[in-house]
Coordinates of C-alpha atoms in Angstrom, one line a residue:
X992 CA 230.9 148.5 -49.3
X993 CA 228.4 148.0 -47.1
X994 CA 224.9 146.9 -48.7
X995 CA 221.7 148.1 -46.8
X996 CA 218.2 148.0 -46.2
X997 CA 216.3 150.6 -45.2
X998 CA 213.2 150.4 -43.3
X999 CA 210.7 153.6 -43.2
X1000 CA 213.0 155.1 -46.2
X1001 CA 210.2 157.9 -46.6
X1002 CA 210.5 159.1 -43.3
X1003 CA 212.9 161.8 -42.0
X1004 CA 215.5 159.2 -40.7
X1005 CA 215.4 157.2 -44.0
X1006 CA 215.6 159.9 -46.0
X1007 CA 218.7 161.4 -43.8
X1008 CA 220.4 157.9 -44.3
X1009 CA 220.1 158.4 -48.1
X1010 CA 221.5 161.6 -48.0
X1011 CA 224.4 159.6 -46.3
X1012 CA 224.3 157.1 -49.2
X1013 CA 224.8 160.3 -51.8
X1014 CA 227.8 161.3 -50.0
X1015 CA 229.7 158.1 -49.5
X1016 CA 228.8 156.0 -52.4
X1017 CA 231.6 153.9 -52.5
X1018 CA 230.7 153.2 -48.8
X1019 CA 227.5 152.4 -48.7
X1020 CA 224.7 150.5 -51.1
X1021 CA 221.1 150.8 -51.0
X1022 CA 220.0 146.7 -52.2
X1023 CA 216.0 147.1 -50.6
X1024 CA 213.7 149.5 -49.2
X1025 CA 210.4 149.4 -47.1
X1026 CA 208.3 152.4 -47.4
X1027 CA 205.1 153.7 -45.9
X1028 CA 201.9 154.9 -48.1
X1029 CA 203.9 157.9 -49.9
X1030 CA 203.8 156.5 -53.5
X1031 CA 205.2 159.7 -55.3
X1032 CA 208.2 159.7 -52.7
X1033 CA 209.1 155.9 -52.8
X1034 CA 208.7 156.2 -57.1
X1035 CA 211.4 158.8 -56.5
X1036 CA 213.3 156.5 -54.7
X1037 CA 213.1 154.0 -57.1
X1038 CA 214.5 156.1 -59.9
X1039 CA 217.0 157.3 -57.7
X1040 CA 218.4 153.9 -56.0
X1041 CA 217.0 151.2 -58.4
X1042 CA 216.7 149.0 -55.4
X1043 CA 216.5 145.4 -55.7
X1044 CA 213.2 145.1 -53.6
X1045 CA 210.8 147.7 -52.4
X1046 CA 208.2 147.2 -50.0
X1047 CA 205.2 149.8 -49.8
X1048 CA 202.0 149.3 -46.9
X1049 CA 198.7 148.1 -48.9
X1050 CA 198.6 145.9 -51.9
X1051 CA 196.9 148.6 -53.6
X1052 CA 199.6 150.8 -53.0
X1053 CA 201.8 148.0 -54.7
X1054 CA 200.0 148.0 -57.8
X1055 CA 200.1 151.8 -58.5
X1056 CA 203.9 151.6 -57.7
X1057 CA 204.0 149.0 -60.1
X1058 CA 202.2 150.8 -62.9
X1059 CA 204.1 153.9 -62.4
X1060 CA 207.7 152.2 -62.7
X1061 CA 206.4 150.5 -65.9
X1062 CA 205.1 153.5 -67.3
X1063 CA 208.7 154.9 -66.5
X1064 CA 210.0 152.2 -68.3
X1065 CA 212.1 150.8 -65.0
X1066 CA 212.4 147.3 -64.8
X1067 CA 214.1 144.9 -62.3
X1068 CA 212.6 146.6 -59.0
X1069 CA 210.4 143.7 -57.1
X1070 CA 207.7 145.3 -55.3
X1071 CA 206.0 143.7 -52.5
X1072 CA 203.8 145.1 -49.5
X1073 CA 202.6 144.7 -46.0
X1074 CA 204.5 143.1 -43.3
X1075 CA 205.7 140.0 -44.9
X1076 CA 207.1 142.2 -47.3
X1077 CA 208.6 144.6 -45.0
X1078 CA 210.0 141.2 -43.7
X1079 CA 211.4 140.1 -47.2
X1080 CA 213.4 143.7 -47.7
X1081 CA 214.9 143.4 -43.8
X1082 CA 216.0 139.7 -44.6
X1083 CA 217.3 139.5 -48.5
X1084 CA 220.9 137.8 -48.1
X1085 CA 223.0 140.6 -50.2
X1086 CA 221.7 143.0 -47.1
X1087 CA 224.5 143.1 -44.2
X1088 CA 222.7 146.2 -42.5
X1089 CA 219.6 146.7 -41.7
X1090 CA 218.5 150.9 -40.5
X1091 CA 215.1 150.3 -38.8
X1092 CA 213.4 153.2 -39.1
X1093 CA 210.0 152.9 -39.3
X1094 CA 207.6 154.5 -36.3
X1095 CA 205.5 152.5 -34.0
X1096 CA 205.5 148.6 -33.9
X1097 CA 204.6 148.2 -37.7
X1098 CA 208.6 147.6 -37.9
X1099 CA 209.1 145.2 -35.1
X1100 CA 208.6 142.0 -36.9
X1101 CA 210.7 142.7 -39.6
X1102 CA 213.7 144.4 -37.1
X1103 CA 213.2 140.9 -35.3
X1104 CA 212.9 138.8 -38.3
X1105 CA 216.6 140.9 -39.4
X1106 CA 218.0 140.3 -36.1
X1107 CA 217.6 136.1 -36.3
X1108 CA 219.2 136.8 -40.0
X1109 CA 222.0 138.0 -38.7
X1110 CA 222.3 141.7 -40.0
X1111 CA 223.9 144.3 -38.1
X1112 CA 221.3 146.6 -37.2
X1113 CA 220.9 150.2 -37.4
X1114 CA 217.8 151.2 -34.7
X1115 CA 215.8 154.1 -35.0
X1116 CA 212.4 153.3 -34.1
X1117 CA 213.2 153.1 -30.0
X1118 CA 209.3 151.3 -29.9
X1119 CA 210.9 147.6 -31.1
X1120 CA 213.3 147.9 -28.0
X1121 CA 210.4 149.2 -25.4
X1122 CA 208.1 146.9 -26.5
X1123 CA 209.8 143.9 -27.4
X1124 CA 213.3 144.5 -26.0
X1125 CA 213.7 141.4 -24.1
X1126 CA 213.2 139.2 -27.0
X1127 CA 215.2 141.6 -29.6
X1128 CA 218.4 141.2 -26.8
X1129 CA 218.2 137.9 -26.2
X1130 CA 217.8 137.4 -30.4
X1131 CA 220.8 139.5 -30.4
X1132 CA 223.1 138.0 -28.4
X1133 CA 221.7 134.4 -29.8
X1134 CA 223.2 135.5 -33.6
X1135 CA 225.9 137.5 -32.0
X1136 CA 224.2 140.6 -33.9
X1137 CA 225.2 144.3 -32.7
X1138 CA 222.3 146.7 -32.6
X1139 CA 224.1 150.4 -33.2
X1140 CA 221.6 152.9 -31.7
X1141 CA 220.5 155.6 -34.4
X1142 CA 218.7 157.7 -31.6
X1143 CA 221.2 160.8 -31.0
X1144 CA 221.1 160.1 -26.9
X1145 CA 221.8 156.3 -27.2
X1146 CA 224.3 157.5 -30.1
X1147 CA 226.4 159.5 -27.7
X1148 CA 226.3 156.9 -24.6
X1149 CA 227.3 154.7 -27.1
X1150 CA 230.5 156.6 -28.2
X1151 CA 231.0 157.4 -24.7
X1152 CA 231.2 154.1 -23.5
X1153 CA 233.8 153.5 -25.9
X1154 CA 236.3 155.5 -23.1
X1155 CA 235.7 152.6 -20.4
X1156 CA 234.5 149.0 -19.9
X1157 CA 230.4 148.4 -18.9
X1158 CA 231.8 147.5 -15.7
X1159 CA 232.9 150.6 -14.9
X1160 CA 230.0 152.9 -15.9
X1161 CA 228.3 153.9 -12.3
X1162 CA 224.9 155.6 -14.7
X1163 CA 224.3 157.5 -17.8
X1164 CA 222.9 160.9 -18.3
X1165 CA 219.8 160.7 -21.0
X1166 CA 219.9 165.1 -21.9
X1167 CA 216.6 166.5 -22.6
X1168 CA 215.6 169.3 -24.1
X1169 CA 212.2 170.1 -21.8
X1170 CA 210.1 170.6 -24.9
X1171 CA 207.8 173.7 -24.9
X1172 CA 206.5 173.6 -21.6
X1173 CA 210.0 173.2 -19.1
X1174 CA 208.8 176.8 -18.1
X1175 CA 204.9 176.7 -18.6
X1176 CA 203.2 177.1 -15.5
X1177 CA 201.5 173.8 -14.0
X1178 CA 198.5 175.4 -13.5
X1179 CA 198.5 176.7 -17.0
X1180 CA 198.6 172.9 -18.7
X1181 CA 195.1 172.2 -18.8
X1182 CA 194.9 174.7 -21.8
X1183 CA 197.4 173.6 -23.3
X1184 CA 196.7 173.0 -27.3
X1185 CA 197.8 170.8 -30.2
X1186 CA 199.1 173.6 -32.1
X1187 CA 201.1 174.8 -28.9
X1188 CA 202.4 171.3 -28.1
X1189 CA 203.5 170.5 -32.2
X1190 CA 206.2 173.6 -31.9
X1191 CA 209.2 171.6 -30.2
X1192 CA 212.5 174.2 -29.9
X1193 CA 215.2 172.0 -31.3
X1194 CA 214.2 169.2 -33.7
X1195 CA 211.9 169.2 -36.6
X1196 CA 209.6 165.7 -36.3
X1197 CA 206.7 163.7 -37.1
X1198 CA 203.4 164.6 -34.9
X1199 CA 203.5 161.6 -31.9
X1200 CA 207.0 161.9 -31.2
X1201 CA 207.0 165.8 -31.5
X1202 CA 204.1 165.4 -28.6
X1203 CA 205.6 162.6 -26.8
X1204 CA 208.9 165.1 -26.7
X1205 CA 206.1 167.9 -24.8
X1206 CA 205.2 165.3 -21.9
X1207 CA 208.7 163.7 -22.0
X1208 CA 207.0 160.5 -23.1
X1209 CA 210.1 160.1 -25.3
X1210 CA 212.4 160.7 -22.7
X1211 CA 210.8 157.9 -20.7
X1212 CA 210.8 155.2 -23.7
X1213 CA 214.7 156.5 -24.4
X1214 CA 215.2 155.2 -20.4
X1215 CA 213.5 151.6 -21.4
X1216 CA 215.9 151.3 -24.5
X1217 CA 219.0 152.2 -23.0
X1218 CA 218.2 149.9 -19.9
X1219 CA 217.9 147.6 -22.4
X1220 CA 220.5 148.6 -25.2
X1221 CA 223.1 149.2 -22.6
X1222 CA 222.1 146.5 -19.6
X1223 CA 221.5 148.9 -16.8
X1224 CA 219.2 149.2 -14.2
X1225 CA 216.2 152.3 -14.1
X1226 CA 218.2 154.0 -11.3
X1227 CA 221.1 154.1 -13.1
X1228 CA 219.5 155.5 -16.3
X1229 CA 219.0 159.2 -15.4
X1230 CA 217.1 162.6 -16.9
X1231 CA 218.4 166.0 -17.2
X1232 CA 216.8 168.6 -18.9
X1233 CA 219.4 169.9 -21.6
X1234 CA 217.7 173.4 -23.5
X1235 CA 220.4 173.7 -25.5
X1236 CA 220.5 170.5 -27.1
X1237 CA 224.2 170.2 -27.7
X1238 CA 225.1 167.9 -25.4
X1239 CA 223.3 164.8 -26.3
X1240 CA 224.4 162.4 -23.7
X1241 CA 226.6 162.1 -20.8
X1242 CA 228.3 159.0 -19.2
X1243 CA 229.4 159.1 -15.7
X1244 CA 232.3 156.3 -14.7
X1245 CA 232.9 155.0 -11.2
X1246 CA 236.2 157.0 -11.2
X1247 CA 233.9 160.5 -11.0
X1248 CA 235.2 160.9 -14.6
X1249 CA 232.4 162.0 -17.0
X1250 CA 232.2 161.7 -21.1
X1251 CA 229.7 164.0 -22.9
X1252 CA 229.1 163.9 -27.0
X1253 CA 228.8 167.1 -28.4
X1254 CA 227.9 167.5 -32.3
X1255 CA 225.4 169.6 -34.5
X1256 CA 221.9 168.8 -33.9
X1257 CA 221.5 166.3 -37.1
X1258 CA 220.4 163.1 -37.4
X1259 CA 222.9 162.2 -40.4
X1260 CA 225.6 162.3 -37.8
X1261 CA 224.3 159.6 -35.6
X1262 CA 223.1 157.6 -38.9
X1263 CA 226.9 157.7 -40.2
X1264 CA 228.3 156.8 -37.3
X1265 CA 226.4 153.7 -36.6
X1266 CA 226.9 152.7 -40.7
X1267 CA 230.9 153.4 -40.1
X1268 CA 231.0 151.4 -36.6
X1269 CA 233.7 150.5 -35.6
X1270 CA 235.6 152.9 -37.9
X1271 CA 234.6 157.1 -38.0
X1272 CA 234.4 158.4 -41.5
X1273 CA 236.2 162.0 -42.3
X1274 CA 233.2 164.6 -43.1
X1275 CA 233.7 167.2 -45.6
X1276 CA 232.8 170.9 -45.3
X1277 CA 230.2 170.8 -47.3
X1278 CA 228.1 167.5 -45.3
X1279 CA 228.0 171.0 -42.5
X1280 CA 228.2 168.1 -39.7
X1281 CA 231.1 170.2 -37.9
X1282 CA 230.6 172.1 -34.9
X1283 CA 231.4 175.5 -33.8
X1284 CA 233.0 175.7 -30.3
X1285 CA 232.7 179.8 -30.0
X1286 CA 228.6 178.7 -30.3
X1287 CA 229.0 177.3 -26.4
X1288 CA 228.1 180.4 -24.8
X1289 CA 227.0 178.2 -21.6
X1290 CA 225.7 175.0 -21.0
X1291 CA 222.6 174.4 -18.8
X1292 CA 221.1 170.9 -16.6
X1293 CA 218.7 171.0 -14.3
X1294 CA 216.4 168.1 -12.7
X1295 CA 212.9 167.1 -14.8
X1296 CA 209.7 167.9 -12.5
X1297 CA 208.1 164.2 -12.3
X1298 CA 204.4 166.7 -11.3
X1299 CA 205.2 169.1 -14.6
X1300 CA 205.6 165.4 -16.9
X1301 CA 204.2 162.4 -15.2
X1302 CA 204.3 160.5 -18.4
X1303 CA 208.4 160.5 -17.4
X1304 CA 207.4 159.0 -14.0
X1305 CA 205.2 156.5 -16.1
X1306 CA 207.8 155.1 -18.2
X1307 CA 210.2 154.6 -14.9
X1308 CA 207.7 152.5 -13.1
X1309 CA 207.2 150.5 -16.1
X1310 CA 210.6 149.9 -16.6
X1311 CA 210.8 148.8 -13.3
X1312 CA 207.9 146.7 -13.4
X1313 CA 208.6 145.0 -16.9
X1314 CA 206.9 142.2 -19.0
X1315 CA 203.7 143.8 -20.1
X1316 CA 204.1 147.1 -19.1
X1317 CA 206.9 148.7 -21.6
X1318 CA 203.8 147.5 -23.9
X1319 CA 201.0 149.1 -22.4
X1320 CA 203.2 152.1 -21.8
X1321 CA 203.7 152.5 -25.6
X1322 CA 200.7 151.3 -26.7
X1323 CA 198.8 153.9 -24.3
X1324 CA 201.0 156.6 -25.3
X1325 CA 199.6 156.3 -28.9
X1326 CA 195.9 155.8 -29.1
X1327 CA 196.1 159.0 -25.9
X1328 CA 198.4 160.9 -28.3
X1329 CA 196.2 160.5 -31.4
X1330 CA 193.0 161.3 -29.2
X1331 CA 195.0 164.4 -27.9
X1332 CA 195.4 165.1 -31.7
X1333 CA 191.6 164.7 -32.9
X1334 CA 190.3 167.5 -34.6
X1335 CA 186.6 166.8 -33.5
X1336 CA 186.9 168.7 -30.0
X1337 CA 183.9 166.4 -28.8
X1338 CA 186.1 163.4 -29.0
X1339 CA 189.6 164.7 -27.9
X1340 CA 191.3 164.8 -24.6
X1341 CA 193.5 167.4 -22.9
X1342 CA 197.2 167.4 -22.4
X1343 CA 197.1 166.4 -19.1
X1344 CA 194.6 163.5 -20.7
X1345 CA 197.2 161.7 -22.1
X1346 CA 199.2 160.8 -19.0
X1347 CA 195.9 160.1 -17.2
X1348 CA 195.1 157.9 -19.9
X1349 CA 198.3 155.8 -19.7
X1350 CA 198.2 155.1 -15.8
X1351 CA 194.9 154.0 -16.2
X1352 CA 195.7 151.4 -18.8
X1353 CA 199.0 150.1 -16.9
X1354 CA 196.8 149.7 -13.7
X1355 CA 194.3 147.5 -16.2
X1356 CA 197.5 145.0 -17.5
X1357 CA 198.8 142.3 -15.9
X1358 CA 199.0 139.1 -17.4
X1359 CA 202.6 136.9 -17.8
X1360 CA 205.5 137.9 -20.0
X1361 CA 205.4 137.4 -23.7
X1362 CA 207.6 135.1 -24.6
X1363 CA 207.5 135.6 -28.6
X1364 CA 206.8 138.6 -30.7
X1365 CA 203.4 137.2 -31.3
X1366 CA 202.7 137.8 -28.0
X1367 CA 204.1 141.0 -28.0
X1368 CA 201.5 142.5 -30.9
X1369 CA 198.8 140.7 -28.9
X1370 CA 199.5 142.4 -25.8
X1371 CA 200.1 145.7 -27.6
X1372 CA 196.5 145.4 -29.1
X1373 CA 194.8 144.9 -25.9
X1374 CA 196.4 147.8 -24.6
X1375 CA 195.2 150.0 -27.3
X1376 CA 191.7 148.9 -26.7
X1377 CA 191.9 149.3 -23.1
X1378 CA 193.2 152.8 -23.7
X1379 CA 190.2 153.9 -26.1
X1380 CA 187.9 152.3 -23.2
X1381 CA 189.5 154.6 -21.2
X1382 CA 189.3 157.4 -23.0
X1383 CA 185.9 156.8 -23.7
X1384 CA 185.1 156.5 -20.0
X1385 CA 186.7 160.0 -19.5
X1386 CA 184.6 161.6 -21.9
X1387 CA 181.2 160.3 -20.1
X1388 CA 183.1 161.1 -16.8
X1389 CA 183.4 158.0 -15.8
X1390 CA 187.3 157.5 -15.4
X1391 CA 189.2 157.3 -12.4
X1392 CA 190.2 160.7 -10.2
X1393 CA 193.3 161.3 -9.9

C-alpha cells in the first residue's frame, strides 16, 4: 500500500491520479491533499478521501472549507493553506509518495521541501525541473530520492531506457504533436487568435500549457527536464513533430537500435506507471487504457521549423546557456502567455508577441546561478517584471526589432 500526497488534486492530473486511486484501492492511499482555489471540488474530495490534511490557496479559502466540512458533519480533516501548508501536505511522515501536480512554480517549494524528506516523487508540473532543476537533482541524489516523470514523453523515455544502460543511449526523441499551426502558413501567424490557438488536436488542457503546446513552448521546457531528468546534453535531446500522438517518445541506443512507447493518449497511464515503479500493474477492460494496433494506419515524423516556433529555439539556447535562463525562459513564457490571453485587446499582444517577449527578457538576465530555491523565486520574479516591462514597451512601440 502505497500512501500518497497529492499536490494540485483539483487539477486534470490530480484528479486522473484519483481515478487511479478508485481503481486500485488496495494499492494506493490518499493520507493529504493540496488544492488550488476550487472549494466545491476540494469539499468533494474531502467527502470522498477523508484525507488526513488538506491544503487549499488563501486563508479565506481555508475557513469556508472549514465551515462547509463542519456543516457536513466531517471531522478529523486538518485544513491548512498557502505555501507552508502546501509544504505540510508534501512532507507529513505517513506520505511515501509525493504526485506534484500543481502548475507553475507555486509547487516548487513544497516538491523541494518533499524531495529533502525523502518521498519518492511523482512529477507532473515540468516548471520545478526547468526552473529549479539543478537544485531538485542534486536534492535528489543527496536523499537517494527517485523522481518518476508523470509527463507522457519523459514517461516513455523513461520505460525505454529500461531496455539499456544510460551509457548506451546515443539521444532521445521528445514526439510532438505540432499543435494547430504545424501547417498554418508563416505569413498567416500574425492573426493568429486566442480562440484559434486554445483548440490543440490531441489533449484536452488547462489555458498556458494548451498555448505553450501552439508555439512549442512546451516542447522546449520538456527538452530542459529531460536534460535534466535524464543527464543529457541539449544536442542529444531531440524534437520530432508526431500528429498522431501515439508514439510518445523514442530512445535511440548507440547500437542504431531504437525503443518507442506506444499507449492510448491518457494521462492515467503515465500516472500508474510511475505509482507501480518498479513493478507494472495488470489493467482491466474497463480502465480502457488498452490499445488498438489495427488503429496504426501510419505513423508520421518530420523535423520542427525553428522560423514557424521560435519559442522551441528559445528553450534550446537556454538550456545551453543555464543558471538563470531556464528561469527567465519560464517565467517569460507566462506573464507573455497571459498577456497573449487578455481580453482587453488594448493591452494584449499577438502570437508572434509572445516569443518576442521572451528573447527580450533572456537578453535582460544575467546575474550568477541560484544556489537555493530562494533564489530561484527571486530570479523568477524579476523575470516576470522584466517581461511586463517588455510588453509594456511593445505596446508604446518602443521594443526591440527583430
Amino acid at each position: 500500500m502505497k500512501k500518497l500526497a497529492i499536490l494540485g488534486s483539483t487539477g486534470s492530473i490530480g484528479n486522473s491520479t484519483l481515478s487511479i486511486c478508485e481503481s486500485f484501492p488496495d494499492r494506493y492511499q490518499v493520507i493529504s491533499l493540496a488544492a488550488g482555489q476550487n472549494v466545491e471540488v476540494a469539499f468533494g474530495q474531502c467527502v470522498r478521501w477523508r484525507p488526513k490534511v488538506i491544503s487549499i490557496a488563501t486563508e479565506d479559502l481555508a475557513g469556508q472549507l472549514q465551515s462547509r466540512l463542519q456543516a457536513a458533519g466531517i471531522t478529523g480533516i486538518e485544513v491548512v493553506h498557502g505555501t507552508a501548508g502546501t509544504i505540510h501536505v508534501a512532507t507529513l511522515p505517513e506520505v511515501d509518495f509525493v504526485v506534484s501536480a500543481i502548475v507553475g512554480v507555486a509547487g516548487l517549494e513544497a516538491t523541494y521541501a518533499a524531495v529533502c524528506a525523502g518521498k519518492t516523487i511523482g512529477l507532473a508540473n515540468k516548471e520545478c525541473l526547468v526552473a529549479a532543476g539543478e537544485l531538485i537533482i542534486a536534492a535528489a541524489k543527496e536523499h537517494n530520492v527517485a523522481l518518476l516523470p508523470i509527463d507522457s514523453e519523459h514517461n516513455a523515455v523513461h520505460q525505454a531506457m529500461r531496455g539499456g544502460t544510460p551509457a548506451e543511449v546515443k539521444q532521445i526523441w521528445l514526439t510532438a504533436s505540432g499543435g494547430p499551426f504545424r501547417n498554418t502558413p508563416l505569413a498567416d501567424f500574425k492573426h493568429i487568435t486566442p480562440a484559434q490557438a486554445l483548440k490543440h488536436p490531441t489533449w484536452v488542457m488547462g489555458q498556458r500549457i494548451t498555448i505553450d503546446s501552439a508555439t512549442m513552448m512546451n516542447k522546449g521546457f520538456e527538452v530542459i527536464e529531460a536534460c535534466r531528468l535524464f543527464n543529457l546534453p541539449p544536442a542529444k535531446v531531440r524534437v520530432t513533430i508526431h500528429p498522431q500522438s501515439t508514439v510518445h517518445s523514442l530512445v535511440e541506443f548507440v547500437d542504431g537500435s531504437i525503443l518507442a512507447q506506444i499507449s492510448v493518449t491518457d494521462m492515467r497511464l503515465p500516472i500508474l506507471y510511475a505509482l507501480a515503479y518498479p513493478e507494472r500493474v495488470a489493467v482491466s477492460e474497463k480502465d480502457n487504457l488498452t490499445f488498438d494496433l489495427a488503429t496504426l494506419n501510419h505513423l508520421d515524423f518530420s523535423q520542427p521549423d525553428l522560423t514557424r516556433f521560435p519559442c522551441l529555439r528559445l528553450a534550446y539556447e537556454a538550456a545551453e546557456a543555464g543558471g538563470k535562463a531556464p528561469i527567465a525562459l519560464n517565467a517569460a513564457d507566462e506573464i507573455a502567455v497571459a498577456a497573449f490571453l487578455n481580453p482587453d485587446p488594448a493591452r494584449a499582444i499577438p502570437f508572434m508577441g509572445i516569443p518576442r517577449t521572451i528573447e527580450d527578457v533572456l537578453i535582460e538576465t544575467s546575474g550568477p546561478r541560484p544556489t537555493t530555491i530562494q533564489q530561484v523565486l527571486e530570479a523568477d520574479l524579476a523575470a516576470r517584471e522584466c517581461a511586463r516591462e517588455v510588453i509594456a514597451r511593445q505596446s508604446t512601440g518602443t521594443s526591440r526589432n527583430r
